[in-house]
Short mmCIF file of C-alpha atoms and ligand atoms in Angstrom, two decimals:
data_model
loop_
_atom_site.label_atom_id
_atom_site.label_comp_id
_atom_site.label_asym_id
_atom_site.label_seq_id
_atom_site.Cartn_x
_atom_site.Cartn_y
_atom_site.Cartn_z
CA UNK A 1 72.37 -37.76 52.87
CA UNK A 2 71.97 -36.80 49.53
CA UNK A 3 68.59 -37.30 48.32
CA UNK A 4 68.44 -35.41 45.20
CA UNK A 5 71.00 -34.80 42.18
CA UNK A 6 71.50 -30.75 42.93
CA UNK A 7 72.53 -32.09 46.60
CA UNK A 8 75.83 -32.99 45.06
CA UNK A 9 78.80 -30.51 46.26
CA UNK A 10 79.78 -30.55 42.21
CA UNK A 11 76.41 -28.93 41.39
CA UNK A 12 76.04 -27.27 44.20
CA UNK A 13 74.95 -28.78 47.07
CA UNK A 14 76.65 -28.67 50.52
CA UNK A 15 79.68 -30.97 50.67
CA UNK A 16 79.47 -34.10 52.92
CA UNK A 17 82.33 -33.02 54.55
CA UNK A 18 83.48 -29.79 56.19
CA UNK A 19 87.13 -31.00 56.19
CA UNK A 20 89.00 -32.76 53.93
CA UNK A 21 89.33 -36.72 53.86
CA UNK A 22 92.98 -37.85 52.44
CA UNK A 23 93.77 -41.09 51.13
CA UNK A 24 97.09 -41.20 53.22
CA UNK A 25 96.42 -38.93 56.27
CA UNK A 26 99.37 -39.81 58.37
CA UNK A 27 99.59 -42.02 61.34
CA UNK A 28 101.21 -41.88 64.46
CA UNK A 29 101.60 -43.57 67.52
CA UNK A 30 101.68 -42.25 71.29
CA UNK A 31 102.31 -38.97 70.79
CA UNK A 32 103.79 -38.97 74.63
CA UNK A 33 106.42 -41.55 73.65
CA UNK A 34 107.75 -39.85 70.65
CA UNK A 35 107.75 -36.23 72.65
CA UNK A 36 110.13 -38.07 75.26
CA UNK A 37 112.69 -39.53 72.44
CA UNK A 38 112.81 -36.22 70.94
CA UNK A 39 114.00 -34.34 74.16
CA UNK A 40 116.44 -37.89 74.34
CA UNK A 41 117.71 -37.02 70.77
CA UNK A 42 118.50 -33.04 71.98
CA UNK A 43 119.87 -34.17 75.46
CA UNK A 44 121.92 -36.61 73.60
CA UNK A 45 122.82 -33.97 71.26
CA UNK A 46 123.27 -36.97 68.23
CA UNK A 47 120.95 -35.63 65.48
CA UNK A 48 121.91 -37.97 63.08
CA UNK A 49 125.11 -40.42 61.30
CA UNK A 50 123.85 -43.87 62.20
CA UNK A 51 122.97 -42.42 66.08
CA UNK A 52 121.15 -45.00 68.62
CA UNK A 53 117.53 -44.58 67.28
CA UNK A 54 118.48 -45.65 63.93
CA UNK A 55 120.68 -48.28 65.03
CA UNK A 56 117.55 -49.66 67.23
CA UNK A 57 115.34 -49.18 64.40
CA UNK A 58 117.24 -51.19 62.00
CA UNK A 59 117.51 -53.86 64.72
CA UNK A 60 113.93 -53.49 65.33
CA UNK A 61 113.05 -53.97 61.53
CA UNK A 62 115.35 -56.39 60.72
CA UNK A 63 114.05 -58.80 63.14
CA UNK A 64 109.83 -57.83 62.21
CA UNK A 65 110.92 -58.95 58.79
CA UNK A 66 113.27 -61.64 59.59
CA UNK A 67 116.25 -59.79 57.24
CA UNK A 68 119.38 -59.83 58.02
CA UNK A 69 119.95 -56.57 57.15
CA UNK A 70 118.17 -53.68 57.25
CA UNK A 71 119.79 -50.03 56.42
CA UNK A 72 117.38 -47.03 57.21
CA UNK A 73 117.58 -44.27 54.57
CA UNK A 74 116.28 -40.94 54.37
CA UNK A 75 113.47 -41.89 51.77
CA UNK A 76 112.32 -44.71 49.53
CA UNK A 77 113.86 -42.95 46.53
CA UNK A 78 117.10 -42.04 47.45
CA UNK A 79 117.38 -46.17 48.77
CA UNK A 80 116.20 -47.26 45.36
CA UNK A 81 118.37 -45.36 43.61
CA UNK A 82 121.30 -46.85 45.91
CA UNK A 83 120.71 -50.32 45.83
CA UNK A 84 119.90 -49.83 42.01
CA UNK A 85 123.78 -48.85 42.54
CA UNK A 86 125.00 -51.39 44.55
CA UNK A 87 123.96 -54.21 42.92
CA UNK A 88 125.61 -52.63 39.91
CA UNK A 89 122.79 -52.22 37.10
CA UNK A 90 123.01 -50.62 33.56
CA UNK A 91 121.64 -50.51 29.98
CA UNK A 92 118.37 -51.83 30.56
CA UNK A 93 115.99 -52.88 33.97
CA UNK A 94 112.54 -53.56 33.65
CA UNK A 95 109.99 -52.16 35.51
CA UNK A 96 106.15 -51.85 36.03
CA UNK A 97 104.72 -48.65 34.20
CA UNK A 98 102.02 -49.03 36.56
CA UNK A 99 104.06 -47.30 39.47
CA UNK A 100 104.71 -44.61 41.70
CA UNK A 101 107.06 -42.73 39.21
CA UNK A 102 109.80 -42.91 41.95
CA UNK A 103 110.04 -46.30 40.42
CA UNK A 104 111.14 -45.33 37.31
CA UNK A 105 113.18 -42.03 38.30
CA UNK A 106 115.37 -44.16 40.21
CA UNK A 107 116.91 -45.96 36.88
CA UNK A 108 116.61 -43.03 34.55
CA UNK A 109 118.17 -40.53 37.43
CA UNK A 110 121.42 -43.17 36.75
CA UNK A 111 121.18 -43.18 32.78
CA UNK A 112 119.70 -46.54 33.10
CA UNK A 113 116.80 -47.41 31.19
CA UNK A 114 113.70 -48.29 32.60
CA UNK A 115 111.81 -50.53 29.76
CA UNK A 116 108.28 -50.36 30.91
CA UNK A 117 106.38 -53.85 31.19
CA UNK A 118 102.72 -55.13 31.36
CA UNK A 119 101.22 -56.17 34.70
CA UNK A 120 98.47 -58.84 35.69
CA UNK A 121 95.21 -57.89 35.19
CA UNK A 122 93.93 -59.35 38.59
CA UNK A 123 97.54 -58.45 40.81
CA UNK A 124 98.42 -55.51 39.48
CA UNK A 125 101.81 -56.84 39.63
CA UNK A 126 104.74 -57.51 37.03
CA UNK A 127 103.19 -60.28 34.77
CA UNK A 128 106.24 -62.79 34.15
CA UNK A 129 104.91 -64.00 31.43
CA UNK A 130 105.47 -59.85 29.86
CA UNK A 131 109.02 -59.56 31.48
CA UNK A 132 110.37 -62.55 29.66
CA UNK A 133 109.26 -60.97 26.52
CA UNK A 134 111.43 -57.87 27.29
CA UNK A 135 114.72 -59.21 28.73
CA UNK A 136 117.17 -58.34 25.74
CA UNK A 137 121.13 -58.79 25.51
CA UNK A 138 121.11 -54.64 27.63
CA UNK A 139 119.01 -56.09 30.34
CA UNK A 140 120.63 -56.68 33.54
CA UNK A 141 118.10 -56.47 36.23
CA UNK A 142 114.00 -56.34 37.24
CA UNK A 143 112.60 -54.30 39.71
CA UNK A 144 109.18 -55.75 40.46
CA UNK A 145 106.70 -53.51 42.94
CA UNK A 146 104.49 -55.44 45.41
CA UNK A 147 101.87 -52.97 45.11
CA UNK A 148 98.89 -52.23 47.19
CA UNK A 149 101.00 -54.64 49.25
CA UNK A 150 100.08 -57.51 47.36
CA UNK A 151 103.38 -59.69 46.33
CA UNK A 152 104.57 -59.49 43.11
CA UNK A 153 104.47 -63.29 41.74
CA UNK A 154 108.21 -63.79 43.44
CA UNK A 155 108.92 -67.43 42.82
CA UNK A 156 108.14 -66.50 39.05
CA UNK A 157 110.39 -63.39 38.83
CA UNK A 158 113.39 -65.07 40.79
CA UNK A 159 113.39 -67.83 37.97
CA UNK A 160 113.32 -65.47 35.56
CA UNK A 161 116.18 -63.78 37.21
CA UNK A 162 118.23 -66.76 37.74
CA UNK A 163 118.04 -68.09 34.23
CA UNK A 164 119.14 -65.09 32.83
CA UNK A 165 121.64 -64.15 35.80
CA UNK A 166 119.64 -60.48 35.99
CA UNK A 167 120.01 -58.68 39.40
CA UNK A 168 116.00 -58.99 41.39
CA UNK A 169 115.05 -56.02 43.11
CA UNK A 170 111.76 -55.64 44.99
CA UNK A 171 110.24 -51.70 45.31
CA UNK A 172 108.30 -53.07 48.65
CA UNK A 173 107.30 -49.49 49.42
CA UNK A 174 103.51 -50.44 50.01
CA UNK A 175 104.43 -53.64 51.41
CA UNK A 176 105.44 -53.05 55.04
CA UNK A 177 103.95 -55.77 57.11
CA UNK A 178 103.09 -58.23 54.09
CA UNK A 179 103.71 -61.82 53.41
CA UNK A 180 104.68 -63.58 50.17
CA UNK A 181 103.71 -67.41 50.76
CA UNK A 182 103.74 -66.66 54.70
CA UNK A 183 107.12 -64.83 54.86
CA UNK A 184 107.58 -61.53 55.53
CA UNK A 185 108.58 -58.81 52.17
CA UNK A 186 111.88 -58.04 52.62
CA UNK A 187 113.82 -61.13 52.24
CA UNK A 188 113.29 -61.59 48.65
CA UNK A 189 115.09 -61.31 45.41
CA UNK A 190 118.80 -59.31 46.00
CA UNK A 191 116.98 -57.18 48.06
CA UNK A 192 113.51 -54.78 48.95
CA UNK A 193 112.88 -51.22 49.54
CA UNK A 194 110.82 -49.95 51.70
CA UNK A 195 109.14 -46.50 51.95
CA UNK A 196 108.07 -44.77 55.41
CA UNK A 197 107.04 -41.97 53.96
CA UNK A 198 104.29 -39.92 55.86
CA UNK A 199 101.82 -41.36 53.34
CA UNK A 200 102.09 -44.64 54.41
CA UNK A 201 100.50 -46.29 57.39
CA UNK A 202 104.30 -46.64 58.58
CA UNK A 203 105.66 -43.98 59.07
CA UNK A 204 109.19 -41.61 59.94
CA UNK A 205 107.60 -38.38 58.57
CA UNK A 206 109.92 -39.29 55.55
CA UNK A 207 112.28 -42.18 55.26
CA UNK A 208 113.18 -45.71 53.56
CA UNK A 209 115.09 -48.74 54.04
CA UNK A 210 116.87 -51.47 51.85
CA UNK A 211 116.62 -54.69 54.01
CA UNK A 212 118.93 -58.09 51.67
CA UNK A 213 120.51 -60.83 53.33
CA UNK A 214 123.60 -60.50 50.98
CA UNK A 215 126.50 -59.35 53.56
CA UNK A 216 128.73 -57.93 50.86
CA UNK A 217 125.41 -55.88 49.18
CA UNK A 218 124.87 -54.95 52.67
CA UNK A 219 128.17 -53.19 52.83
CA UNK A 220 128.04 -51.76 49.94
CA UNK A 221 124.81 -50.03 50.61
CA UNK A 222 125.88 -48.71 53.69
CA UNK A 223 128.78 -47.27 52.22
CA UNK A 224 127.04 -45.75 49.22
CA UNK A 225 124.16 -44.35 52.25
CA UNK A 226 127.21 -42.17 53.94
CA UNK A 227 129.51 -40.68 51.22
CA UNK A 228 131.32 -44.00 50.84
CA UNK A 229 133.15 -43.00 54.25
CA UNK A 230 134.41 -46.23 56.19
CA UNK A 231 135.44 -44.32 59.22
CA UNK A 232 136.86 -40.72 59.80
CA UNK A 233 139.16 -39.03 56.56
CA UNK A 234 138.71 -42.17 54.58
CA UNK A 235 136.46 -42.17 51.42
CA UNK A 236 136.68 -45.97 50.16
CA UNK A 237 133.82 -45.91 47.65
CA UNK A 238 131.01 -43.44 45.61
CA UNK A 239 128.28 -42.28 47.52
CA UNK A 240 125.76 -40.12 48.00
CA UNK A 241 123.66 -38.76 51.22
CA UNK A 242 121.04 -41.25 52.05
CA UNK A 243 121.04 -41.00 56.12
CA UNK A 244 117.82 -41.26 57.88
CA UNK A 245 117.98 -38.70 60.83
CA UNK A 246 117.14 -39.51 64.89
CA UNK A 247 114.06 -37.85 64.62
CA UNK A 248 112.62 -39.87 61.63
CA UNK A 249 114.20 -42.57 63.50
CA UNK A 250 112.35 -42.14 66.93
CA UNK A 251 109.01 -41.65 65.13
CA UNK A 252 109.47 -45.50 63.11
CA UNK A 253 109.97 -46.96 66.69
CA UNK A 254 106.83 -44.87 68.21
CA UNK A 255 105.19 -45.69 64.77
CA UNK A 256 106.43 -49.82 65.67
CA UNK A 257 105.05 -49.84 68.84
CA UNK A 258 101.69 -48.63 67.45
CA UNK A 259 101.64 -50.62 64.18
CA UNK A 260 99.08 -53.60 65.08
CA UNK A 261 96.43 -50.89 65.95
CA UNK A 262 97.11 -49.18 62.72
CA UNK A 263 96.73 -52.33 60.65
CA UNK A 264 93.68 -53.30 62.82
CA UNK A 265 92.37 -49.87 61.85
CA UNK A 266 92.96 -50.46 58.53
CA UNK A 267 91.50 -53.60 58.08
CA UNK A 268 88.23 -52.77 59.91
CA UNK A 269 88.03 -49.69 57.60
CA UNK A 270 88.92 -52.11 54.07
CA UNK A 271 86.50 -54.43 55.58
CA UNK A 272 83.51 -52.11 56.04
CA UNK A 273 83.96 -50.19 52.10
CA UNK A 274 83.81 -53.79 51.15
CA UNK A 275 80.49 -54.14 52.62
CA UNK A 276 79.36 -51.10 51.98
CA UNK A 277 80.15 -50.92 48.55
CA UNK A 278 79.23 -54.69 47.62
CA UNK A 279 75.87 -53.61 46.27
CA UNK A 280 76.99 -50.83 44.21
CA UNK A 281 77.51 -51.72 40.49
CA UNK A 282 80.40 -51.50 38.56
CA UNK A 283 82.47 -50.69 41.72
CA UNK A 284 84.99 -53.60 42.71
CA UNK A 285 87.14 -53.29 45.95
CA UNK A 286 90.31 -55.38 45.21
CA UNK A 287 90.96 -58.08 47.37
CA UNK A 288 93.67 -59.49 49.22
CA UNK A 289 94.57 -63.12 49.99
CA UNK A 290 93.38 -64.05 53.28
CA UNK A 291 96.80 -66.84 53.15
CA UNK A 292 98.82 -63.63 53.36
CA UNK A 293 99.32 -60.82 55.48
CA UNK A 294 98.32 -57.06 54.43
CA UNK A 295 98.57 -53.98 55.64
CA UNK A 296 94.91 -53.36 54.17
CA UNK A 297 96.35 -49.53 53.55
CA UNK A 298 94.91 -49.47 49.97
CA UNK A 299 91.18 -49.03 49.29
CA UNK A 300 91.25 -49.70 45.85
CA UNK A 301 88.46 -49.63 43.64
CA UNK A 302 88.15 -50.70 40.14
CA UNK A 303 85.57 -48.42 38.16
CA UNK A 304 83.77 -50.36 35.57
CA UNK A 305 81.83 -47.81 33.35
CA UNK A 306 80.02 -49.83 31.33
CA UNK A 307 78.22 -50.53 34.75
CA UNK A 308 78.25 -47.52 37.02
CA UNK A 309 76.93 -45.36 33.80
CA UNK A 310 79.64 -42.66 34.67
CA UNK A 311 83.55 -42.73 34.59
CA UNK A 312 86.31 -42.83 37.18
CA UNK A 313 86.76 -39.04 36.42
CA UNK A 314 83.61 -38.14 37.02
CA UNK A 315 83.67 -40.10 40.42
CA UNK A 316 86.19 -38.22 41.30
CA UNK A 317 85.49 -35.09 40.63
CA UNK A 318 82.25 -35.88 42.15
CA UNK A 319 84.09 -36.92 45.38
CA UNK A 320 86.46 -33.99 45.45
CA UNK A 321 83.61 -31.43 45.62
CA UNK A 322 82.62 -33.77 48.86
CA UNK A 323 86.00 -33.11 50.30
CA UNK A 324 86.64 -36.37 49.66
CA UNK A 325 90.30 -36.62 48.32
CA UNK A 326 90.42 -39.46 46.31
CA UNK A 327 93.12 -40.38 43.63
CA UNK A 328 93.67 -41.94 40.81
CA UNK A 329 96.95 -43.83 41.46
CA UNK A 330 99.17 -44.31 39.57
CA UNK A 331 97.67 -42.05 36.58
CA UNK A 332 98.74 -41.81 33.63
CA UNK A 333 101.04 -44.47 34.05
CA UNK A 334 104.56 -43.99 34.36
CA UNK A 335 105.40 -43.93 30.39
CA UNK A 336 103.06 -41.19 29.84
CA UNK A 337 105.05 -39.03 32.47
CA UNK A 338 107.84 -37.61 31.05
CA UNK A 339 110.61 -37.68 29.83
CA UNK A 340 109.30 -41.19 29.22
CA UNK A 341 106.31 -39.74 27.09
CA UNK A 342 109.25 -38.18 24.89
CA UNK A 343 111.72 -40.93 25.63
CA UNK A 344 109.89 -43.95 24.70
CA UNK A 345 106.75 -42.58 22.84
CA UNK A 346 105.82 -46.24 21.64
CA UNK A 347 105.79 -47.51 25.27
CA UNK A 348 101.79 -47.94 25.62
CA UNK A 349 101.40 -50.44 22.57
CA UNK A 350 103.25 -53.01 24.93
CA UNK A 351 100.62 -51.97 28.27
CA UNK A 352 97.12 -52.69 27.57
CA UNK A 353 96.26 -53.90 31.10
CA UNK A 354 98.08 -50.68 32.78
CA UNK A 355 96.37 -48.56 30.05
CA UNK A 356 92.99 -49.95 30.95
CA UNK A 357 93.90 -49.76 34.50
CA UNK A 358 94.62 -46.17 35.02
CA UNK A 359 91.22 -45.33 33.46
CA UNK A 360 89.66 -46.90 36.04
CA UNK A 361 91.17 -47.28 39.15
CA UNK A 362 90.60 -45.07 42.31
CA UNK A 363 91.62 -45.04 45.82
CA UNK A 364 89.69 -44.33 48.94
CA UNK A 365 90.97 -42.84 52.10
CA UNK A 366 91.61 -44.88 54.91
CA UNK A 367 94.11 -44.61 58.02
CA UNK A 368 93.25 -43.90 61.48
CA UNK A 369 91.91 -40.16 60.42
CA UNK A 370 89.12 -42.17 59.55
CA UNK A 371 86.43 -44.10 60.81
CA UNK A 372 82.85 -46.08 60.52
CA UNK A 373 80.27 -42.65 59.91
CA UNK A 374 82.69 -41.09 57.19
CA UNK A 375 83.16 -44.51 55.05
CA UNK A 376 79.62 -44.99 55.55
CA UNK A 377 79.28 -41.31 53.92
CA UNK A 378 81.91 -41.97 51.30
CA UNK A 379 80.13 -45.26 50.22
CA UNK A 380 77.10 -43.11 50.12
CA UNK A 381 77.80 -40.32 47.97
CA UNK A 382 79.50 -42.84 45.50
CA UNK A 383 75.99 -45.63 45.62
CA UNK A 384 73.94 -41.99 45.32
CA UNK A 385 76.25 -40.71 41.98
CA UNK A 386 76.11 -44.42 40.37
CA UNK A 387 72.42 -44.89 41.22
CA UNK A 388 71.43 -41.15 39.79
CA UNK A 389 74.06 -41.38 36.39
CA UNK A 390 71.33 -40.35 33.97
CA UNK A 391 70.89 -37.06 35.68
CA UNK A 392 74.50 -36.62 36.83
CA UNK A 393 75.45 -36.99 32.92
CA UNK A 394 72.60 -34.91 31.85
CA UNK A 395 73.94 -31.76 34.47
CA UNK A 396 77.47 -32.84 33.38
CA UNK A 397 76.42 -32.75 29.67
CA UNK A 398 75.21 -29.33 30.33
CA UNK A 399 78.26 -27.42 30.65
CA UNK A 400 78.90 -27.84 34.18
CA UNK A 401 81.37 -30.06 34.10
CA UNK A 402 84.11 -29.59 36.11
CA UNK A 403 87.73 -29.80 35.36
CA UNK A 404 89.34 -32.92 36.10
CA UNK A 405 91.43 -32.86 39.18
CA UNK A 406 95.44 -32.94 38.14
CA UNK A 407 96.65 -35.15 40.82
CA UNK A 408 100.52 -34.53 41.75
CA UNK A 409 101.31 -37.15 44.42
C1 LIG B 501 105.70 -47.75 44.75
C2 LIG B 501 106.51 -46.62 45.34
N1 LIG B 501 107.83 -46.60 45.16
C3 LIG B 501 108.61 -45.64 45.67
C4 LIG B 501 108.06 -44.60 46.40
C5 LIG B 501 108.96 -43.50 46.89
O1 LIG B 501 108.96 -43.42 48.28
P1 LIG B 501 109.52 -42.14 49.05
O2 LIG B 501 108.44 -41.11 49.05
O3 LIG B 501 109.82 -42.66 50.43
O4 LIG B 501 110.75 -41.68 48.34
C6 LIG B 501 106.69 -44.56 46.63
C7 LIG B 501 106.12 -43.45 47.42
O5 LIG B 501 105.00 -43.16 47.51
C8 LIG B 501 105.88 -45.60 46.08
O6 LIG B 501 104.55 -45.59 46.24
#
């Protein structure tokens, strides 16, 4: 409990915790279960090249997300970049700047250009009102980004699509376990990625999947995955190594087996920072529909100075020096990374709702590494810093503040 300004770790207090807390501390399931696949996988002496786990994982998937296809992939990235491929894009595709930058990278990796567009204020999400506005006589597909989980406004974007007869891609890395209008993410547009990266509550250490229920896309992908081989000596088509190994693959079906305890987890955690936090001004925890299914993985909070009295930054680095690892993502928005800083210099006139959210948005750990006492501790530290901002400016306005945390991923 901090009861007094100088108690805070960033002016030299002791910090609330000894260890630190991680936005994305990975899960796992029964550790037993995955031990036992492993010595399968080295008995079985098939390490990878579409071996039984993956096969049963891409069964298992396919049918969670009622797909008709599902192709596991080594990571998120790699399976963007391939269906961005497959489905045969150039010139121009338009993208969120508000991102992961992996979202980006995937088009410009090809020589494709990603032409940055505004998202809704309140979704966070491709605003098709914005992506009409930027389809030009280059463009030839969108890849909208259900993040935090929350669908991107689908029915919207596939009309969009249609009318202009642009490819639809969905970057459904956050969205594992979501709904859009009661179905499952995965089925939409041409087709979704998905990431299983070790940072998300789903995870294969690292890995990805494309899930469509175009046949002939299907193919393709699973072509492109492997080298383009279509059986032994015989190279039919460009590719590229996107294989997701037996081990990654026995940890997605420990992870599966385990994944309504994570989301339960989750969710309790979402739902107590909520609570906690309701009181606490200028601090919004976003919401998600209660129509649709979430994986509550994202504790996001929108920072409103003008009421807390002190800025996101300061939050953080207030939180940091608690060995609370909180980030800011996805700062500073894709078109101030480079090369699109240098590429497209002119790219923020066009994003005044990503602008203003990267400013002020924060996320909070959650995951099974964490539970009731240290969210109540979190939500503490954060009411104490907003409730004491006079001082906390005053001891920051006197030289001691510290240098803003430069957040990689
Ligand atoms: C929105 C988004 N897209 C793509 C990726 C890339 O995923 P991966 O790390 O599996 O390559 C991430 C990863 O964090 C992401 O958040």
């Amino acid at each position: 409990m901090k009861t007094e300004v100088n108690d805070l770790a960033l002016f030299g207090g002791p910090p609330a915790f000894a260890e630190k807390l991680h936005v994305g501390r990975p899960n796992f399931g029964e550790r037993a279960r995955l031990i036992e696949r492993i010595d399968q996988i080295i008995e079985r002496r098939w390490f990878t090249n579409a071996g039984p786990y993956v096969q049963e994982l891409e069964r298992r998937l396919a049918d969670f997300l009622g797909v008709k296809h599902c192709i596991a992939m080594c990571n998120a990235t790699i399976a963007l970049e391939i269906a961005i491929k497959a489905l045969g894009l150039k010139g121009e595709v338009i993208v969120p700047s508000f991102t992961f930058i992996a979202t980006a990278h995937a088009a410009q990796w090809q020589e494709i250009t990603p032409v940055f567009c505004d998202v809704d204020p309140q979704t966070h999400t491709l605003d098709p009102q914005r992506v009409e506005e930027m389809v030009t006589s280059r463009t030839t597909g969108i890849i909208g980004v259900h993040l935090w989980g929350r669908p991107c406004d689908v029915a919207a974007l596939s009309e969009i699509a249609q009318r202009h007869r642009l490819a639809l891609l969905f970057d459904a890395a956050h969205a594992f376990a979501c709904t859009y209008r009661g179905r499952m993410i995965g089925s939409f547009g041409d087709a979704e990625v998905f990431s299983f990266h070790a940072t998300k509550f789903f995870n294969t250490f690292e890995g990805g999947a494309v899930t469509t229920n175009n046949d002939e896309l299907a193919a393709k992908i699973r072509l492109m995955k492997n080298f383009g081989f279509a059986g032994y000596d015989n190279v039919i088509y460009i590719g590229t190594n996107g294989k997701m190994n037996e081990v990654c693959a026995a940890m997605g079906l420990t992870s599966l087996e385990s994944l309504e305890e994570f989301i339960g987890v989750n969710r309790r955690n979402y739902d107590q920072y909520r609570q906690e936090l309701s009181d606490v001004r200028g601090l919004d925890v976003i919401h998600y529909d209660d129509a649709e299914n979430n994986n509550y993985q994202y504790v996001v909070l929108e920072v409103d100075e003008a009421k807390t009295g002190i800025t996101r930054d300061e939050l953080l680095n207030i939180l940091w020096a608690e060995n609370v690892i909180a980030r800011r993502y996805f700062y500073p928005g894709c078109h101030r990374a480079e090369p699109y800083r240098t590429l497209y210099p002119n790219a923020g006139a066009k994003l005044p709702v990503t602008e203003d959210l990267v400013t002020r948005v924060l996320l909070l750990p959650n995951g099974s590494a964490i539970g009731e006492s240290e969210i109540r501790d979190v939500c503490g530290v954060l009411r104490f810093a907003i409730e004491q901002a006079g001082e906390v400016n005053l001891r920051l306005g006197e030289g001691l503040k510290a240098t803003v945390v430069e957040a990689g991923k």
